mmCIF file of C-alpha atoms in Angstrom:
data_model
loop_
_atom_site.group_PDB
_atom_site.id
_atom_site.type_symbol
_atom_site.label_atom_id
_atom_site.label_comp_id
_atom_site.label_asym_id
_atom_site.label_seq_id
_atom_site.Cartn_x
_atom_site.Cartn_y
_atom_site.Cartn_z
ATOM 1 C CA UNK C 1 -54.729 149.488 -27.516
ATOM 2 C CA UNK C 2 -55.506 146.510 -29.768
ATOM 3 C CA UNK C 3 -57.160 143.222 -28.846
ATOM 4 C CA UNK C 4 -56.802 139.748 -30.404
ATOM 5 C CA UNK C 5 -53.772 139.857 -32.696
ATOM 6 C CA UNK C 6 -51.313 137.337 -34.155
ATOM 7 C CA UNK C 7 -54.033 135.283 -35.812
ATOM 8 C CA UNK C 8 -53.817 131.662 -37.010
ATOM 9 C CA UNK C 9 -56.360 129.608 -38.926
ATOM 10 C CA UNK C 10 -56.151 126.114 -37.431
ATOM 11 C CA UNK C 11 -57.582 123.061 -39.177
ATOM 12 C CA UNK C 12 -58.025 119.526 -37.833
ATOM 13 C CA UNK C 13 -58.124 116.679 -40.343
ATOM 14 C CA UNK C 14 -61.402 115.143 -39.185
ATOM 15 C CA UNK C 15 -63.289 118.431 -38.795
ATOM 16 C CA UNK C 16 -64.685 120.750 -41.462
ATOM 17 C CA UNK C 17 -64.524 123.734 -39.126
ATOM 18 C CA UNK C 18 -61.558 126.130 -39.171
ATOM 19 C CA UNK C 19 -60.651 127.556 -35.757
ATOM 20 C CA UNK C 20 -59.631 131.193 -35.393
ATOM 21 C CA UNK C 21 -56.786 131.172 -32.857
ATOM 22 C CA UNK C 22 -55.116 134.321 -31.530
ATOM 23 C CA UNK C 23 -51.768 134.237 -29.748
ATOM 24 C CA UNK C 24 -52.003 137.764 -28.304
ATOM 25 C CA UNK C 25 -54.846 138.986 -26.122
ATOM 26 C CA UNK C 26 -53.894 142.662 -26.053
ATOM 27 C CA UNK C 27 -51.238 145.031 -27.337
ATOM 28 C CA UNK C 28 -50.592 148.543 -26.063
ATOM 29 C CA UNK C 29 -47.767 151.030 -26.119
ATOM 30 C CA UNK C 30 -46.317 153.283 -23.451
ATOM 31 C CA UNK C 31 -44.053 155.842 -25.052
ATOM 32 C CA UNK C 32 -41.837 154.037 -27.538
ATOM 33 C CA UNK C 33 -42.308 150.634 -25.901
ATOM 34 C CA UNK C 34 -44.841 148.095 -27.133
ATOM 35 C CA UNK C 35 -46.305 145.668 -24.589
ATOM 36 C CA UNK C 36 -48.150 142.441 -25.342
ATOM 37 C CA UNK C 37 -50.307 140.261 -23.120
ATOM 38 C CA UNK C 38 -50.205 136.751 -24.550
ATOM 39 C CA UNK C 39 -52.924 134.149 -24.252
ATOM 40 C CA UNK C 40 -50.125 131.744 -23.335
ATOM 41 C CA UNK C 41 -49.480 133.624 -20.098
ATOM 42 C CA UNK C 42 -53.180 134.133 -19.344
ATOM 43 C CA UNK C 43 -53.941 130.426 -19.780
ATOM 44 C CA UNK C 44 -51.028 129.360 -17.587
ATOM 45 C CA UNK C 45 -52.105 131.899 -14.960
ATOM 46 C CA UNK C 46 -55.655 130.510 -15.051
ATOM 47 C CA UNK C 47 -54.394 126.944 -14.608
ATOM 48 C CA UNK C 48 -52.161 128.092 -11.758
ATOM 49 C CA UNK C 49 -55.107 129.856 -10.089
ATOM 50 C CA UNK C 50 -57.291 126.744 -10.232
ATOM 51 C CA UNK C 51 -54.443 124.643 -8.836
ATOM 52 C CA UNK C 52 -54.005 127.120 -5.957
ATOM 53 C CA UNK C 53 -57.738 127.136 -5.184
ATOM 54 C CA UNK C 54 -57.834 123.346 -5.146
ATOM 55 C CA UNK C 55 -54.666 123.155 -3.035
ATOM 56 C CA UNK C 56 -56.037 125.686 -0.563
ATOM 57 C CA UNK C 57 -59.272 123.752 -0.189
ATOM 58 C CA UNK C 58 -57.436 120.463 0.384
ATOM 59 C CA UNK C 59 -55.076 122.140 2.852
ATOM 60 C CA UNK C 60 -58.144 123.377 4.749
ATOM 61 C CA UNK C 61 -59.563 119.856 4.905
ATOM 62 C CA UNK C 62 -56.227 118.422 6.019
ATOM 63 C CA UNK C 63 -55.858 121.166 8.649
ATOM 64 C CA UNK C 64 -52.530 122.362 7.278
ATOM 65 C CA UNK C 65 -51.442 125.776 8.522
ATOM 66 C CA UNK C 66 -52.630 128.112 5.759
ATOM 67 C CA UNK C 67 -50.146 130.861 6.631
ATOM 68 C CA UNK C 68 -47.255 128.433 6.209
ATOM 69 C CA UNK C 69 -48.861 127.146 3.003
ATOM 70 C CA UNK C 70 -48.841 130.672 1.579
ATOM 71 C CA UNK C 71 -45.091 130.867 2.218
ATOM 72 C CA UNK C 72 -44.606 127.591 0.337
ATOM 73 C CA UNK C 73 -46.803 128.839 -2.513
ATOM 74 C CA UNK C 74 -44.860 132.078 -2.853
ATOM 75 C CA UNK C 75 -41.364 130.593 -2.760
ATOM 76 C CA UNK C 76 -42.418 127.514 -4.730
ATOM 77 C CA UNK C 77 -43.785 129.724 -7.530
ATOM 78 C CA UNK C 78 -40.612 131.778 -7.708
ATOM 79 C CA UNK C 79 -38.486 128.623 -7.608
ATOM 80 C CA UNK C 80 -40.618 127.043 -10.326
ATOM 81 C CA UNK C 81 -40.248 129.990 -12.710
ATOM 82 C CA UNK C 82 -36.513 130.224 -12.086
ATOM 83 C CA UNK C 83 -36.021 126.468 -12.440
ATOM 84 C CA UNK C 84 -38.059 126.275 -15.643
ATOM 85 C CA UNK C 85 -36.008 129.003 -17.277
ATOM 86 C CA UNK C 86 -32.588 127.792 -16.108
ATOM 87 C CA UNK C 87 -33.357 124.225 -17.213
ATOM 88 C CA UNK C 88 -34.305 125.420 -20.696
ATOM 89 C CA UNK C 89 -31.341 127.773 -20.998
ATOM 90 C CA UNK C 90 -28.916 125.072 -19.830
ATOM 91 C CA UNK C 91 -29.908 122.731 -22.665
ATOM 92 C CA UNK C 92 -29.945 125.575 -25.219
ATOM 93 C CA UNK C 93 -26.692 127.119 -24.047
ATOM 94 C CA UNK C 94 -25.171 127.226 -27.533
ATOM 95 C CA UNK C 95 -27.779 129.856 -28.402
ATOM 96 C CA UNK C 96 -28.078 131.714 -25.092
ATOM 97 C CA UNK C 97 -24.328 131.982 -24.605
ATOM 98 C CA UNK C 98 -24.418 134.290 -27.627
ATOM 99 C CA UNK C 99 -27.620 136.089 -26.514
ATOM 100 C CA UNK C 100 -27.209 136.625 -22.772
ATOM 101 C CA UNK C 101 -29.664 139.536 -22.704
ATOM 102 C CA UNK C 102 -32.481 137.159 -23.743
ATOM 103 C CA UNK C 103 -32.095 134.831 -20.738
ATOM 104 C CA UNK C 104 -34.515 136.795 -18.485
ATOM 105 C CA UNK C 105 -37.073 137.243 -21.303
ATOM 106 C CA UNK C 106 -39.427 134.450 -20.262
ATOM 107 C CA UNK C 107 -42.356 136.166 -22.007
ATOM 108 C CA UNK C 108 -40.745 135.117 -25.286
ATOM 109 C CA UNK C 109 -41.165 131.434 -24.341
ATOM 110 C CA UNK C 110 -38.619 128.883 -23.240
ATOM 111 C CA UNK C 111 -39.864 127.415 -19.955
ATOM 112 C CA UNK C 112 -39.224 123.702 -19.374
ATOM 113 C CA UNK C 113 -41.839 121.956 -17.263
ATOM 114 C CA UNK C 114 -39.403 119.553 -15.607
ATOM 115 C CA UNK C 115 -37.153 122.464 -14.674
ATOM 116 C CA UNK C 116 -40.181 124.187 -13.174
ATOM 117 C CA UNK C 117 -41.067 121.116 -11.125
ATOM 118 C CA UNK C 118 -37.495 120.713 -9.885
ATOM 119 C CA UNK C 119 -37.243 124.388 -8.941
ATOM 120 C CA UNK C 120 -40.634 124.417 -7.205
ATOM 121 C CA UNK C 121 -39.912 121.221 -5.248
ATOM 122 C CA UNK C 122 -36.507 122.458 -4.048
ATOM 123 C CA UNK C 123 -37.953 125.792 -2.945
ATOM 124 C CA UNK C 124 -40.856 124.019 -1.213
ATOM 125 C CA UNK C 125 -38.490 121.611 0.565
ATOM 126 C CA UNK C 126 -36.424 124.361 2.185
ATOM 127 C CA UNK C 127 -39.551 126.369 3.021
ATOM 128 C CA UNK C 128 -41.131 123.308 4.666
ATOM 129 C CA UNK C 129 -37.995 122.683 6.703
ATOM 130 C CA UNK C 130 -38.019 126.268 7.879
ATOM 131 C CA UNK C 131 -41.757 126.299 8.670
ATOM 132 C CA UNK C 132 -42.068 122.782 10.074
ATOM 133 C CA UNK C 133 -44.518 121.458 7.448
ATOM 134 C CA UNK C 134 -44.702 117.802 6.364
ATOM 135 C CA UNK C 135 -42.854 117.953 3.030
ATOM 136 C CA UNK C 136 -44.133 114.620 1.689
ATOM 137 C CA UNK C 137 -47.724 115.495 2.492
ATOM 138 C CA UNK C 138 -47.245 118.818 0.767
ATOM 139 C CA UNK C 139 -45.879 117.000 -2.290
ATOM 140 C CA UNK C 140 -48.983 114.808 -2.330
ATOM 141 C CA UNK C 141 -51.119 117.923 -2.354
ATOM 142 C CA UNK C 142 -48.939 119.580 -4.979
ATOM 143 C CA UNK C 143 -49.033 116.550 -7.292
ATOM 144 C CA UNK C 144 -52.780 116.925 -7.759
ATOM 145 C CA UNK C 145 -52.386 120.680 -8.214
ATOM 146 C CA UNK C 146 -49.586 120.208 -10.774
ATOM 147 C CA UNK C 147 -51.890 118.079 -12.923
ATOM 148 C CA UNK C 148 -54.603 120.742 -12.907
ATOM 149 C CA UNK C 149 -52.122 123.447 -13.878
ATOM 150 C CA UNK C 150 -50.434 121.321 -16.541
ATOM 151 C CA UNK C 151 -53.708 120.086 -18.017
ATOM 152 C CA UNK C 152 -54.976 123.633 -18.520
ATOM 153 C CA UNK C 153 -51.634 125.326 -19.162
ATOM 154 C CA UNK C 154 -50.894 123.165 -22.220
ATOM 155 C CA UNK C 155 -53.619 125.027 -24.103
ATOM 156 C CA UNK C 156 -51.232 127.974 -24.100
ATOM 157 C CA UNK C 157 -49.182 125.948 -26.613
ATOM 158 C CA UNK C 158 -52.296 125.695 -28.774
ATOM 159 C CA UNK C 159 -52.689 129.483 -28.705
ATOM 160 C CA UNK C 160 -49.060 129.851 -29.836
ATOM 161 C CA UNK C 161 -49.282 126.881 -32.245
ATOM 162 C CA UNK C 162 -46.132 125.387 -30.736
ATOM 163 C CA UNK C 163 -44.973 122.204 -29.004
ATOM 164 C CA UNK C 164 -46.655 120.057 -31.632
ATOM 165 C CA UNK C 165 -45.518 116.671 -32.927
ATOM 166 C CA UNK C 166 -44.460 114.915 -36.084
ATOM 167 C CA UNK C 167 -46.692 114.379 -39.123
ATOM 168 C CA UNK C 168 -49.801 112.255 -38.737
ATOM 169 C CA UNK C 169 -52.776 111.129 -40.838
ATOM 170 C CA UNK C 170 -54.997 110.606 -37.800
ATOM 171 C CA UNK C 171 -58.404 112.394 -37.744
ATOM 172 C CA UNK C 172 -57.196 114.838 -35.087
ATOM 173 C CA UNK C 173 -54.088 115.895 -37.007
ATOM 174 C CA UNK C 174 -53.576 119.684 -36.779
ATOM 175 C CA UNK C 175 -52.329 122.155 -39.356
ATOM 176 C CA UNK C 176 -51.845 125.920 -39.538
ATOM 177 C CA UNK C 177 -49.628 128.479 -41.202
ATOM 178 C CA UNK C 178 -47.505 128.597 -38.045
ATOM 179 C CA UNK C 179 -46.869 124.853 -38.006
ATOM 180 C CA UNK C 180 -45.872 125.017 -41.683
ATOM 181 C CA UNK C 181 -43.526 127.968 -41.123
ATOM 182 C CA UNK C 182 -41.922 126.308 -38.095
ATOM 183 C CA UNK C 183 -41.258 123.050 -39.964
ATOM 184 C CA UNK C 184 -39.796 124.880 -42.954
ATOM 185 C CA UNK C 185 -37.543 126.950 -40.680
ATOM 186 C CA UNK C 186 -36.126 123.968 -38.789
ATOM 187 C CA UNK C 187 -35.762 121.375 -41.556
ATOM 188 C CA UNK C 188 -31.985 121.197 -41.084
ATOM 189 C CA UNK C 189 -32.368 120.687 -37.316
ATOM 190 C CA UNK C 190 -34.867 117.872 -37.884
ATOM 191 C CA UNK C 191 -32.500 116.224 -40.364
ATOM 192 C CA UNK C 192 -29.683 116.271 -37.764
ATOM 193 C CA UNK C 193 -31.914 114.382 -35.330
ATOM 194 C CA UNK C 194 -33.170 111.909 -37.927
ATOM 195 C CA UNK C 195 -36.681 113.387 -38.100
ATOM 196 C CA UNK C 196 -38.452 113.670 -41.459
ATOM 197 C CA UNK C 197 -41.150 116.367 -41.591
ATOM 198 C CA UNK C 198 -43.456 117.477 -44.398
ATOM 199 C CA UNK C 199 -44.468 121.101 -43.684
ATOM 200 C CA UNK C 200 -47.700 120.747 -45.667
ATOM 201 C CA UNK C 201 -49.110 117.789 -43.763
ATOM 202 C CA UNK C 202 -50.964 117.754 -40.405
ATOM 203 C CA UNK C 203 -49.060 117.189 -37.162
ATOM 204 C CA UNK C 204 -49.793 115.549 -33.824
ATOM 205 C CA UNK C 205 -51.459 118.052 -31.428
ATOM 206 C CA UNK C 206 -49.264 116.886 -28.562
ATOM 207 C CA UNK C 207 -50.523 119.702 -26.338
ATOM 208 C CA UNK C 208 -53.967 118.028 -26.494
ATOM 209 C CA UNK C 209 -52.580 114.593 -25.606
ATOM 210 C CA UNK C 210 -50.846 115.956 -22.541
ATOM 211 C CA UNK C 211 -53.831 118.039 -21.473
ATOM 212 C CA UNK C 212 -56.222 115.070 -21.592
ATOM 213 C CA UNK C 213 -53.723 112.770 -19.853
ATOM 214 C CA UNK C 214 -53.063 115.283 -17.066
ATOM 215 C CA UNK C 215 -56.751 115.949 -16.366
ATOM 216 C CA UNK C 216 -57.491 112.194 -16.336
ATOM 217 C CA UNK C 217 -54.486 111.629 -14.043
ATOM 218 C CA UNK C 218 -55.791 114.295 -11.668
ATOM 219 C CA UNK C 219 -59.069 112.406 -11.228
ATOM 220 C CA UNK C 220 -57.151 109.163 -10.683
ATOM 221 C CA UNK C 221 -55.020 110.774 -7.955
ATOM 222 C CA UNK C 222 -58.070 112.371 -6.362
ATOM 223 C CA UNK C 223 -59.809 108.982 -6.281
ATOM 224 C CA UNK C 224 -56.734 107.402 -4.655
ATOM 225 C CA UNK C 225 -56.692 110.273 -2.146
ATOM 226 C CA UNK C 226 -60.338 109.645 -1.228
ATOM 227 C CA UNK C 227 -60.390 105.839 -1.284
ATOM 228 C CA UNK C 228 -56.888 104.355 -0.995
ATOM 229 C CA UNK C 229 -54.539 106.897 0.613
ATOM 230 C CA UNK C 230 -52.180 104.750 2.697
ATOM 231 C CA UNK C 231 -49.061 106.827 3.439
ATOM 232 C CA UNK C 232 -47.552 110.271 3.135
ATOM 233 C CA UNK C 233 -45.821 110.520 -0.239
ATOM 234 C CA UNK C 234 -48.064 108.021 -2.027
ATOM 235 C CA UNK C 235 -49.766 110.562 -4.271
ATOM 236 C CA UNK C 236 -46.567 112.205 -5.483
ATOM 237 C CA UNK C 237 -45.181 108.773 -6.371
ATOM 238 C CA UNK C 238 -48.343 108.062 -8.376
ATOM 239 C CA UNK C 239 -47.958 111.480 -9.991
ATOM 240 C CA UNK C 240 -44.409 110.582 -11.026
ATOM 241 C CA UNK C 241 -45.616 107.322 -12.579
ATOM 242 C CA UNK C 242 -48.619 108.794 -14.409
ATOM 243 C CA UNK C 243 -47.037 111.999 -15.648
ATOM 244 C CA UNK C 244 -43.687 110.356 -16.362
ATOM 245 C CA UNK C 245 -45.362 107.684 -18.508
ATOM 246 C CA UNK C 246 -47.274 110.330 -20.443
ATOM 247 C CA UNK C 247 -44.228 112.479 -21.022
ATOM 248 C CA UNK C 248 -42.090 109.526 -22.095
ATOM 249 C CA UNK C 249 -44.653 108.700 -24.803
ATOM 250 C CA UNK C 250 -45.665 112.186 -25.942
ATOM 251 C CA UNK C 251 -42.120 113.597 -25.882
ATOM 252 C CA UNK C 252 -41.172 111.013 -28.501
ATOM 253 C CA UNK C 253 -43.661 112.653 -30.886
ATOM 254 C CA UNK C 254 -42.603 116.260 -30.359
ATOM 255 C CA UNK C 255 -40.433 118.282 -32.703
ATOM 256 C CA UNK C 256 -39.131 120.866 -30.215
ATOM 257 C CA UNK C 257 -37.469 118.602 -27.663
ATOM 258 C CA UNK C 258 -34.313 119.453 -25.749
ATOM 259 C CA UNK C 259 -31.563 116.903 -26.470
ATOM 260 C CA UNK C 260 -28.601 115.595 -24.510
ATOM 261 C CA UNK C 261 -25.624 117.237 -26.212
ATOM 262 C CA UNK C 262 -25.337 116.258 -29.863
ATOM 263 C CA UNK C 263 -27.138 112.934 -29.370
ATOM 264 C CA UNK C 264 -30.679 112.072 -30.451
ATOM 265 C CA UNK C 265 -31.668 111.307 -26.844
ATOM 266 C CA UNK C 266 -34.436 113.603 -25.650
ATOM 267 C CA UNK C 267 -33.772 114.983 -22.160
ATOM 268 C CA UNK C 268 -37.388 114.859 -21.000
ATOM 269 C CA UNK C 269 -37.941 111.363 -22.376
ATOM 270 C CA UNK C 270 -34.919 109.893 -20.581
ATOM 271 C CA UNK C 271 -35.775 111.739 -17.365
ATOM 272 C CA UNK C 272 -39.424 110.646 -17.575
ATOM 273 C CA UNK C 273 -38.564 106.970 -17.928
ATOM 274 C CA UNK C 274 -36.163 107.213 -14.992
ATOM 275 C CA UNK C 275 -38.857 108.883 -12.863
ATOM 276 C CA UNK C 276 -41.406 106.185 -13.723
ATOM 277 C CA UNK C 277 -39.030 103.358 -12.771
ATOM 278 C CA UNK C 278 -37.877 104.999 -9.523
ATOM 279 C CA UNK C 279 -41.374 106.052 -8.388
ATOM 280 C CA UNK C 280 -42.876 102.653 -9.232
ATOM 281 C CA UNK C 281 -40.134 100.803 -7.340
ATOM 282 C CA UNK C 282 -40.528 102.986 -4.227
ATOM 283 C CA UNK C 283 -44.319 102.691 -4.349
ATOM 284 C CA UNK C 284 -44.208 98.887 -4.575
ATOM 285 C CA UNK C 285 -41.707 98.623 -1.719
ATOM 286 C CA UNK C 286 -43.778 100.901 0.496
ATOM 287 C CA UNK C 287 -47.062 99.114 -0.262
ATOM 288 C CA UNK C 288 -45.402 95.739 0.419
ATOM 289 C CA UNK C 289 -44.168 96.994 3.784
ATOM 290 C CA UNK C 290 -47.635 98.268 4.685
ATOM 291 C CA UNK C 291 -49.218 94.971 3.643
ATOM 292 C CA UNK C 292 -46.968 93.138 6.115
ATOM 293 C CA UNK C 293 -47.378 95.766 8.838
ATOM 294 C CA UNK C 294 -50.582 97.787 8.226
ATOM 295 C CA UNK C 295 -50.571 101.264 9.751
ATOM 296 C CA UNK C 296 -53.718 103.441 9.715
ATOM 297 C CA UNK C 297 -53.076 106.749 7.974
ATOM 298 C CA UNK C 298 -54.924 110.056 7.711
ATOM 299 C CA UNK C 299 -53.555 113.232 6.072
ATOM 300 C CA UNK C 300 -55.531 115.393 8.502
ATOM 301 C CA UNK C 301 -53.279 117.230 10.946
ATOM 302 C CA UNK C 302 -53.990 117.344 14.683
ATOM 303 C CA UNK C 303 -54.074 121.030 15.510
ATOM 304 C CA UNK C 304 -54.260 122.868 18.805
ATOM 305 C CA UNK C 305 -57.903 123.508 19.676
ATOM 306 C CA UNK C 306 -57.525 127.225 19.012
ATOM 307 C CA UNK C 307 -56.378 126.556 15.414
ATOM 308 C CA UNK C 308 -58.746 123.704 14.600
ATOM 309 C CA UNK C 309 -60.789 124.939 11.657
ATOM 310 C CA UNK C 310 -62.076 121.575 10.467
ATOM 311 C CA UNK C 311 -65.310 122.059 8.531
ATOM 312 C CA UNK C 312 -67.039 119.124 10.228
ATOM 313 C CA UNK C 313 -66.257 120.451 13.683
ATOM 314 C CA UNK C 314 -67.377 123.902 12.608
ATOM 315 C CA UNK C 315 -70.748 122.548 11.497
ATOM 316 C CA UNK C 316 -71.089 120.574 14.732
ATOM 317 C CA UNK C 317 -70.276 123.687 16.771
ATOM 318 C CA UNK C 318 -72.928 125.669 14.899
ATOM 319 C CA UNK C 319 -75.465 122.884 15.447
ATOM 320 C CA UNK C 320 -74.611 122.746 19.171
ATOM 321 C CA UNK C 321 -74.908 126.508 19.455
ATOM 322 C CA UNK C 322 -78.262 126.441 17.661
ATOM 323 C CA UNK C 323 -79.507 123.669 19.956
ATOM 324 C CA UNK C 324 -78.279 125.588 23.005
ATOM 325 C CA UNK C 325 -80.132 128.726 21.911
ATOM 326 C CA UNK C 326 -83.329 126.739 21.339
ATOM 327 C CA UNK C 327 -83.002 125.122 24.770
ATOM 328 C CA UNK C 328 -82.572 128.546 26.386
ATOM 329 C CA UNK C 329 -85.613 129.832 24.517
ATOM 330 C CA UNK C 330 -87.684 126.876 25.745
ATOM 331 C CA UNK C 331 -86.512 127.458 29.309
ATOM 332 C CA UNK C 332 -87.416 131.150 29.025
ATOM 333 C CA UNK C 333 -90.878 130.285 27.670
ATOM 334 C CA UNK C 334 -91.435 127.806 30.510
ATOM 335 C CA UNK C 335 -90.346 130.402 33.051
ATOM 336 C CA UNK C 336 -92.700 133.002 31.589
ATOM 337 C CA UNK C 337 -95.561 130.498 31.517
ATOM 338 C CA UNK C 338 -94.890 129.562 35.113
ATOM 339 C CA UNK C 339 -94.799 133.234 36.103
ATOM 340 C CA UNK C 340 -98.050 133.862 34.233
ATOM 341 C CA UNK C 341 -99.766 130.978 35.983
ATOM 342 C CA UNK C 342 -98.438 132.161 39.344
ATOM 343 C CA UNK C 343 -99.820 135.668 38.757
ATOM 344 C CA UNK C 344 -103.177 134.259 37.653
ATOM 345 C CA UNK C 345 -103.301 132.111 40.778
ATOM 346 C CA UNK C 346 -102.492 135.090 43.007
ATOM 347 C CA UNK C 347 -105.104 137.249 41.282
ATOM 348 C CA UNK C 348 -107.718 134.517 41.716
ATOM 349 C CA UNK C 349 -106.778 134.140 45.402
ATOM 350 C CA UNK C 350 -106.953 137.923 45.868
ATOM 351 C CA UNK C 351 -110.424 138.004 44.242
ATOM 352 C CA UNK C 352 -111.750 135.245 46.537
ATOM 353 C CA UNK C 353 -110.487 137.101 49.596
ATOM 354 C CA UNK C 354 -112.308 140.176 48.492
#
């Protein structure tokens, strides 16, 4: 068993420090088979875990049925993985049609984030219909969780030294042996798409741009949720605008984009711009309608009393119980004091009679 392999020395233009980056956390063999646990997978799993914890906490506050939420989480995760892989394979079919055995090998890379979102949303929609959950409210919750997962998960690209951008002379330009090798290997592909790349110059760390944008967008959505949440579906529309705008910009810098056929149109860039326009239009229409006819809105579900696990009510119930116990203790003390006085009075009366 070996830890920390597949090393890269990563240098940023504006920093004197060289970062030691490992793509593989652990390698071990069972019989003739070698197994590798990649930092890419561990980082994505960590981002997913944080997103689930946040989503579970928000679901608790909104009084969503947690058992039904677990069903959505399970099927949404499976749908997301399947969608991410199928989306990627579909736009790289020229390669995968000749290597069918590699299609299930997701540990080798090749997961498209938009495909994952589409797959997860479709799976969640049918699960919500079956379980009777509010799909739009669930999307609002998921939008914030997506941003947590995406903001952290992008650092998996840093571990692999992949998904970087074109050359740059900015202070945060990144360079490593892996970026150089990748550029040298795909020079002909870049030329076909009209991209000029120097393998010995720094590149845009696009993973970092997306990570920062996603984390900042999460805080924006959370602030809207706390201060300006007006209707079910509002947060997922804002997610579409914020993430779509980021992806439309950053995708234009990347060197590993999926393209529409033989054109130079990037799939994710076109899709992102369409999402921004559609989400913005729907959001404006909905806000205009609410301005003319305001309707109070709260994401908190009204549950049967037996299922109401609201934290505020729970605290109030504990306080009431504590107050009730104290009142009973006071009554017991008064009763004992009264009994003591009564006994003392009887003893005094008995002594006088004697």
